[in-house]
Amino acid sequence: MTAPGTTAPGTTAPGTPDAAVATRSYFLAGTMQGARTGADLVDQSYRERLTATLLARRPGAVVHDPGVVMAEWLAAHPADVRAAHAALADRTVLHHARLAPELRELTALFHRLTELAAASDVCVAWLPGHEPSMGTAAEMLSAHRAGRTVVSITDMRQNLAVLSCSTVILPDLDAFAEWLDEGGDSA
């Protein structure tokens, strides 16, 4: 059974040149909320483009998409999760232990996602323009500390978190596709 937010691995025969690379797992880190407040999210269509690029080049890859995981989790919970999250804006001091149970569950999901980033072979961080993402930074740091390959697709070459946690920094999706074609993810 395939976990939520993943693409099932293919059947690349052992011994073929791309067998080791094709069966690798990829975690799609990327801006969801960024510097926005509340439920205002960044356009998430980049996730489909990254997945398509990966699977076109690595048909057997396992792709972990936290966007899918989060969407499935939110769909399975009542609207009071969104209401409880929105109500945080009106509170001055927050204590994690005093959060609504559904918000504590949501924060636990965040921790599980950072652990999944660390368990994946490659963490692909999509950070367009110069908008920081604290969630993406946590996922990148988790993957970096686990010794995983972290490829950042961004213009933020001088951002210390990006520079410190990235194995390679690429400017755009075309450069990412070229990096894959050159076997950058097999190093």
PDB file of C-alpha atoms in Angstrom:
ATOM      1  CA  MET A   1       0.000   0.000   0.000  1.00  0.00           C
ATOM      2  CA  THR A   2       1.289   3.440  -0.930  1.00  0.00           C
ATOM      3  CA  ALA A   3       1.341   6.151   1.742  1.00  0.00           C
ATOM      4  CA  PRO A   4      -0.706   9.299   1.155  1.00  0.00           C
ATOM      5  CA  GLY A   5       1.121  11.859  -0.937  1.00  0.00           C
ATOM      6  CA  THR A   6       3.385   9.312  -2.594  1.00  0.00           C
ATOM      7  CA  THR A   7       3.665   7.836  -6.048  1.00  0.00           C
ATOM      8  CA  ALA A   8       4.083   4.072  -6.148  1.00  0.00           C
ATOM      9  CA  PRO A   9       7.483   2.825  -7.295  1.00  0.00           C
ATOM     10  CA  GLY A  10       7.822   1.342 -10.770  1.00  0.00           C
ATOM     11  CA  THR A  11       9.403  -1.900 -11.826  1.00  0.00           C
ATOM     12  CA  THR A  12      12.878  -0.981 -13.026  1.00  0.00           C
ATOM     13  CA  ALA A  13      14.843  -4.196 -13.419  1.00  0.00           C
ATOM     14  CA  PRO A  14      17.851  -4.579 -11.115  1.00  0.00           C
ATOM     15  CA  GLY A  15      21.117  -4.123 -12.964  1.00  0.00           C
ATOM     16  CA  THR A  16      19.813  -1.572 -15.438  1.00  0.00           C
ATOM     17  CA  PRO A  17      21.807   1.665 -15.494  1.00  0.00           C
ATOM     18  CA  ASP A  18      19.090   3.742 -13.850  1.00  0.00           C
ATOM     19  CA  ALA A  19      17.836   1.112 -11.391  1.00  0.00           C
ATOM     20  CA  ALA A  20      19.498   2.665  -8.336  1.00  0.00           C
ATOM     21  CA  VAL A  21      18.383   6.174  -9.247  1.00  0.00           C
ATOM     22  CA  ALA A  22      14.887   5.161 -10.396  1.00  0.00           C
ATOM     23  CA  THR A  23      13.953   3.621  -7.065  1.00  0.00           C
ATOM     24  CA  ARG A  24      14.988   6.638  -5.062  1.00  0.00           C
ATOM     25  CA  SER A  25      12.537   8.674  -3.039  1.00  0.00           C
ATOM     26  CA  TYR A  26      11.995  12.392  -3.494  1.00  0.00           C
ATOM     27  CA  PHE A  27      10.417  14.777  -0.995  1.00  0.00           C
ATOM     28  CA  LEU A  28       8.825  17.884  -2.522  1.00  0.00           C
ATOM     29  CA  ALA A  29       9.499  20.705  -0.098  1.00  0.00           C
ATOM     30  CA  GLY A  30       8.185  24.074  -1.135  1.00  0.00           C
ATOM     31  CA  THR A  31       6.374  27.195  -0.148  1.00  0.00           C
ATOM     32  CA  MET A  32       2.785  26.668   0.940  1.00  0.00           C
ATOM     33  CA  GLN A  33       2.000  29.652   3.124  1.00  0.00           C
ATOM     34  CA  GLY A  34       5.298  31.518   2.968  1.00  0.00           C
ATOM     35  CA  ALA A  35       5.011  35.053   4.332  1.00  0.00           C
ATOM     36  CA  ARG A  36       1.236  35.070   3.960  1.00  0.00           C
ATOM     37  CA  THR A  37      -1.227  34.912   6.831  1.00  0.00           C
ATOM     38  CA  GLY A  38      -4.189  32.679   7.466  1.00  0.00           C
ATOM     39  CA  ALA A  39      -5.398  30.473   4.639  1.00  0.00           C
ATOM     40  CA  ASP A  40      -3.765  32.557   1.882  1.00  0.00           C
ATOM     41  CA  LEU A  41      -1.549  30.001   0.136  1.00  0.00           C
ATOM     42  CA  VAL A  42       0.988  30.132  -2.671  1.00  0.00           C
ATOM     43  CA  ASP A  43      -0.131  28.590  -5.972  1.00  0.00           C
ATOM     44  CA  GLN A  44       0.647  24.889  -5.540  1.00  0.00           C
ATOM     45  CA  SER A  45       0.708  23.943  -9.244  1.00  0.00           C
ATOM     46  CA  TYR A  46       4.506  23.689  -9.031  1.00  0.00           C
ATOM     47  CA  ARG A  47       4.048  20.377  -7.226  1.00  0.00           C
ATOM     48  CA  GLU A  48       2.469  18.759 -10.295  1.00  0.00           C
ATOM     49  CA  ARG A  49       5.230  20.153 -12.533  1.00  0.00           C
ATOM     50  CA  LEU A  50       7.963  18.836 -10.220  1.00  0.00           C
ATOM     51  CA  THR A  51       6.294  15.428  -9.994  1.00  0.00           C
ATOM     52  CA  ALA A  52       5.862  15.219 -13.774  1.00  0.00           C
ATOM     53  CA  THR A  53       9.508  16.214 -14.319  1.00  0.00           C
ATOM     54  CA  LEU A  54      10.702  13.615 -11.828  1.00  0.00           C
ATOM     55  CA  LEU A  55       8.553  10.763 -13.107  1.00  0.00           C
ATOM     56  CA  ALA A  56       9.394  11.499 -16.744  1.00  0.00           C
ATOM     57  CA  ARG A  57      13.061  10.962 -15.864  1.00  0.00           C
ATOM     58  CA  ARG A  58      12.737   8.501 -12.981  1.00  0.00           C
ATOM     59  CA  PRO A  59       9.634   6.381 -13.757  1.00  0.00           C
ATOM     60  CA  GLY A  60      10.096   4.215 -10.658  1.00  0.00           C
ATOM     61  CA  ALA A  61      10.640   7.070  -8.235  1.00  0.00           C
ATOM     62  CA  VAL A  62       8.662   7.420  -5.042  1.00  0.00           C
ATOM     63  CA  VAL A  63       7.483  11.024  -4.756  1.00  0.00           C
ATOM     64  CA  HIS A  64       6.416  12.304  -1.345  1.00  0.00           C
ATOM     65  CA  ASP A  65       4.266  15.397  -1.784  1.00  0.00           C
ATOM     66  CA  PRO A  66       3.393  17.116   1.501  1.00  0.00           C
ATOM     67  CA  GLY A  67       0.879  19.260  -0.403  1.00  0.00           C
ATOM     68  CA  VAL A  68      -1.133  16.112  -1.092  1.00  0.00           C
ATOM     69  CA  VAL A  69      -0.674  14.867   2.476  1.00  0.00           C
ATOM     70  CA  MET A  70      -1.857  18.186   3.920  1.00  0.00           C
ATOM     71  CA  ALA A  71      -4.841  18.387   1.538  1.00  0.00           C
ATOM     72  CA  GLU A  72      -5.903  14.849   2.442  1.00  0.00           C
ATOM     73  CA  TRP A  73      -5.492  15.532   6.145  1.00  0.00           C
ATOM     74  CA  LEU A  74      -7.516  18.766   5.994  1.00  0.00           C
ATOM     75  CA  ALA A  75     -10.233  17.113   3.896  1.00  0.00           C
ATOM     76  CA  ALA A  76     -10.624  14.433   6.558  1.00  0.00           C
ATOM     77  CA  HIS A  77     -11.125  16.990   9.329  1.00  0.00           C
ATOM     78  CA  PRO A  78     -14.068  19.268   9.995  1.00  0.00           C
ATOM     79  CA  ALA A  79     -14.020  22.968   9.216  1.00  0.00           C
ATOM     80  CA  ASP A  80     -13.281  23.712  12.876  1.00  0.00           C
ATOM     81  CA  VAL A  81      -9.579  23.089  12.127  1.00  0.00           C
ATOM     82  CA  ARG A  82      -9.571  26.066   9.801  1.00  0.00           C
ATOM     83  CA  ALA A  83     -11.558  28.107  12.307  1.00  0.00           C
ATOM     84  CA  ALA A  84      -9.162  27.209  15.136  1.00  0.00           C
ATOM     85  CA  HIS A  85      -6.203  28.089  12.918  1.00  0.00           C
ATOM     86  CA  ALA A  86      -7.761  31.417  11.918  1.00  0.00           C
ATOM     87  CA  ALA A  87      -8.431  32.252  15.570  1.00  0.00           C
ATOM     88  CA  LEU A  88      -4.687  32.135  16.280  1.00  0.00           C
ATOM     89  CA  ALA A  89      -4.356  35.566  14.651  1.00  0.00           C
ATOM     90  CA  ASP A  90      -6.331  37.131  17.526  1.00  0.00           C
ATOM     91  CA  ARG A  91      -4.257  35.550  20.294  1.00  0.00           C
ATOM     92  CA  THR A  92      -1.252  37.349  21.695  1.00  0.00           C
ATOM     93  CA  VAL A  93       0.462  34.474  23.490  1.00  0.00           C
ATOM     94  CA  LEU A  94       0.310  30.859  22.378  1.00  0.00           C
ATOM     95  CA  HIS A  95       1.225  27.788  24.411  1.00  0.00           C
ATOM     96  CA  HIS A  96       1.435  24.622  22.366  1.00  0.00           C
ATOM     97  CA  ALA A  97      -0.036  22.522  25.164  1.00  0.00           C
ATOM     98  CA  ARG A  98      -3.101  24.792  25.236  1.00  0.00           C
ATOM     99  CA  LEU A  99      -3.829  24.649  21.511  1.00  0.00           C
ATOM    100  CA  ALA A 100      -7.008  22.993  20.326  1.00  0.00           C
ATOM    101  CA  PRO A 101      -6.463  19.238  19.859  1.00  0.00           C
ATOM    102  CA  GLU A 102      -6.863  19.497  16.083  1.00  0.00           C
ATOM    103  CA  LEU A 103      -4.123  22.153  15.959  1.00  0.00           C
ATOM    104  CA  ARG A 104      -1.794  19.961  18.029  1.00  0.00           C
ATOM    105  CA  GLU A 105      -2.539  17.171  15.567  1.00  0.00           C
ATOM    106  CA  LEU A 106      -1.748  19.540  12.690  1.00  0.00           C
ATOM    107  CA  THR A 107       1.601  20.476  14.253  1.00  0.00           C
ATOM    108  CA  ALA A 108       2.370  16.769  14.773  1.00  0.00           C
ATOM    109  CA  LEU A 109       1.718  16.266  11.047  1.00  0.00           C
ATOM    110  CA  PHE A 110       4.266  19.010  10.313  1.00  0.00           C
ATOM    111  CA  HIS A 111       6.853  17.117  12.382  1.00  0.00           C
ATOM    112  CA  ARG A 112       6.046  13.874  10.550  1.00  0.00           C
ATOM    113  CA  LEU A 113       6.597  15.667   7.239  1.00  0.00           C
ATOM    114  CA  THR A 114      10.022  16.962   8.319  1.00  0.00           C
ATOM    115  CA  GLU A 115      10.901  13.393   9.331  1.00  0.00           C
ATOM    116  CA  LEU A 116       9.761  12.171   5.898  1.00  0.00           C
ATOM    117  CA  ALA A 117      12.035  14.766   4.282  1.00  0.00           C
ATOM    118  CA  ALA A 118      14.931  13.321   6.286  1.00  0.00           C
ATOM    119  CA  ALA A 119      14.008   9.763   5.303  1.00  0.00           C
ATOM    120  CA  SER A 120      13.782  10.537   1.566  1.00  0.00           C
ATOM    121  CA  ASP A 121      16.832  10.196  -0.653  1.00  0.00           C
ATOM    122  CA  VAL A 122      16.425  13.645  -2.203  1.00  0.00           C
ATOM    123  CA  CYS A 123      14.701  16.747  -0.852  1.00  0.00           C
ATOM    124  CA  VAL A 124      13.620  19.054  -3.685  1.00  0.00           C
ATOM    125  CA  ALA A 125      12.991  22.554  -2.309  1.00  0.00           C
ATOM    126  CA  TRP A 126      10.925  24.889  -4.499  1.00  0.00           C
ATOM    127  CA  LEU A 127      11.456  28.488  -3.353  1.00  0.00           C
ATOM    128  CA  PRO A 128      10.507  30.870  -6.161  1.00  0.00           C
ATOM    129  CA  GLY A 129      11.646  34.456  -6.165  1.00  0.00           C
ATOM    130  CA  HIS A 130      12.853  35.661  -2.804  1.00  0.00           C
ATOM    131  CA  GLU A 131       9.987  34.611  -0.529  1.00  0.00           C
ATOM    132  CA  PRO A 132      11.188  32.612   2.470  1.00  0.00           C
ATOM    133  CA  SER A 133       9.337  29.591   3.768  1.00  0.00           C
ATOM    134  CA  MET A 134       9.930  28.470   7.332  1.00  0.00           C
ATOM    135  CA  GLY A 135       8.339  25.067   6.692  1.00  0.00           C
ATOM    136  CA  THR A 136      10.565  24.471   3.684  1.00  0.00           C
ATOM    137  CA  ALA A 137      13.594  25.556   5.706  1.00  0.00           C
ATOM    138  CA  ALA A 138      12.710  23.012   8.427  1.00  0.00           C
ATOM    139  CA  GLU A 139      12.331  20.254   5.829  1.00  0.00           C
ATOM    140  CA  MET A 140      15.615  21.205   4.163  1.00  0.00           C
ATOM    141  CA  LEU A 141      17.461  21.274   7.492  1.00  0.00           C
ATOM    142  CA  SER A 142      16.001  17.911   8.455  1.00  0.00           C
ATOM    143  CA  ALA A 143      17.100  16.355   5.143  1.00  0.00           C
ATOM    144  CA  HIS A 144      20.526  18.029   5.334  1.00  0.00           C
ATOM    145  CA  ARG A 145      21.151  16.776   8.862  1.00  0.00           C
ATOM    146  CA  ALA A 146      20.212  13.260   7.722  1.00  0.00           C
ATOM    147  CA  GLY A 147      22.879  13.455   5.010  1.00  0.00           C
ATOM    148  CA  ARG A 148      20.386  13.557   2.135  1.00  0.00           C
ATOM    149  CA  THR A 149      20.751  15.377  -1.150  1.00  0.00           C
ATOM    150  CA  VAL A 150      18.990  18.741  -0.976  1.00  0.00           C
ATOM    151  CA  VAL A 151      18.377  20.450  -4.299  1.00  0.00           C
ATOM    152  CA  SER A 152      16.978  23.973  -4.063  1.00  0.00           C
ATOM    153  CA  ILE A 153      15.222  25.586  -6.999  1.00  0.00           C
ATOM    154  CA  THR A 154      15.387  29.276  -6.202  1.00  0.00           C
ATOM    155  CA  ASP A 155      16.917  32.660  -6.851  1.00  0.00           C
ATOM    156  CA  MET A 156      17.922  32.923  -3.169  1.00  0.00           C
ATOM    157  CA  ARG A 157      21.626  32.181  -3.527  1.00  0.00           C
ATOM    158  CA  GLN A 158      22.572  34.488  -0.672  1.00  0.00           C
ATOM    159  CA  ASN A 159      20.001  33.267   1.844  1.00  0.00           C
ATOM    160  CA  LEU A 160      22.038  31.616   4.596  1.00  0.00           C
ATOM    161  CA  ALA A 161      19.532  28.806   5.251  1.00  0.00           C
ATOM    162  CA  VAL A 162      19.356  27.919   1.547  1.00  0.00           C
ATOM    163  CA  LEU A 163      23.128  28.155   1.127  1.00  0.00           C
ATOM    164  CA  SER A 164      23.828  26.112   4.266  1.00  0.00           C
ATOM    165  CA  CYS A 165      21.373  23.276   3.634  1.00  0.00           C
ATOM    166  CA  SER A 166      21.554  22.849  -0.146  1.00  0.00           C
ATOM    167  CA  THR A 167      23.658  20.287  -1.948  1.00  0.00           C
ATOM    168  CA  VAL A 168      22.967  22.205  -5.161  1.00  0.00           C
ATOM    169  CA  ILE A 169      21.052  25.404  -5.947  1.00  0.00           C
ATOM    170  CA  LEU A 170      19.368  25.629  -9.355  1.00  0.00           C
ATOM    171  CA  PRO A 171      17.581  28.616 -10.926  1.00  0.00           C
ATOM    172  CA  ASP A 172      14.472  26.959 -12.414  1.00  0.00           C
ATOM    173  CA  LEU A 173      12.598  23.820 -13.454  1.00  0.00           C
ATOM    174  CA  ASP A 174      14.586  23.498 -16.705  1.00  0.00           C
ATOM    175  CA  ALA A 175      17.850  23.461 -14.755  1.00  0.00           C
ATOM    176  CA  PHE A 176      16.346  20.848 -12.414  1.00  0.00           C
ATOM    177  CA  ALA A 177      15.407  18.654 -15.386  1.00  0.00           C
ATOM    178  CA  GLU A 178      18.943  19.020 -16.758  1.00  0.00           C
ATOM    179  CA  TRP A 179      20.405  18.181 -13.336  1.00  0.00           C
ATOM    180  CA  LEU A 180      18.326  14.990 -13.292  1.00  0.00           C
ATOM    181  CA  ASP A 181      19.331  14.156 -16.870  1.00  0.00           C
ATOM    182  CA  GLU A 182      22.980  14.480 -15.854  1.00  0.00           C
ATOM    183  CA  GLY A 183      22.434  12.122 -12.903  1.00  0.00           C
ATOM    184  CA  GLY A 184      22.916  14.778 -10.228  1.00  0.00           C
ATOM    185  CA  ASP A 185      20.569  12.894  -7.915  1.00  0.00           C
ATOM    186  CA  SER A 186      22.702   9.744  -7.997  1.00  0.00           C
ATOM    187  CA  ALA A 187      25.658  11.356  -6.230  1.00  0.00           C
TER     188      ALA A 187
END
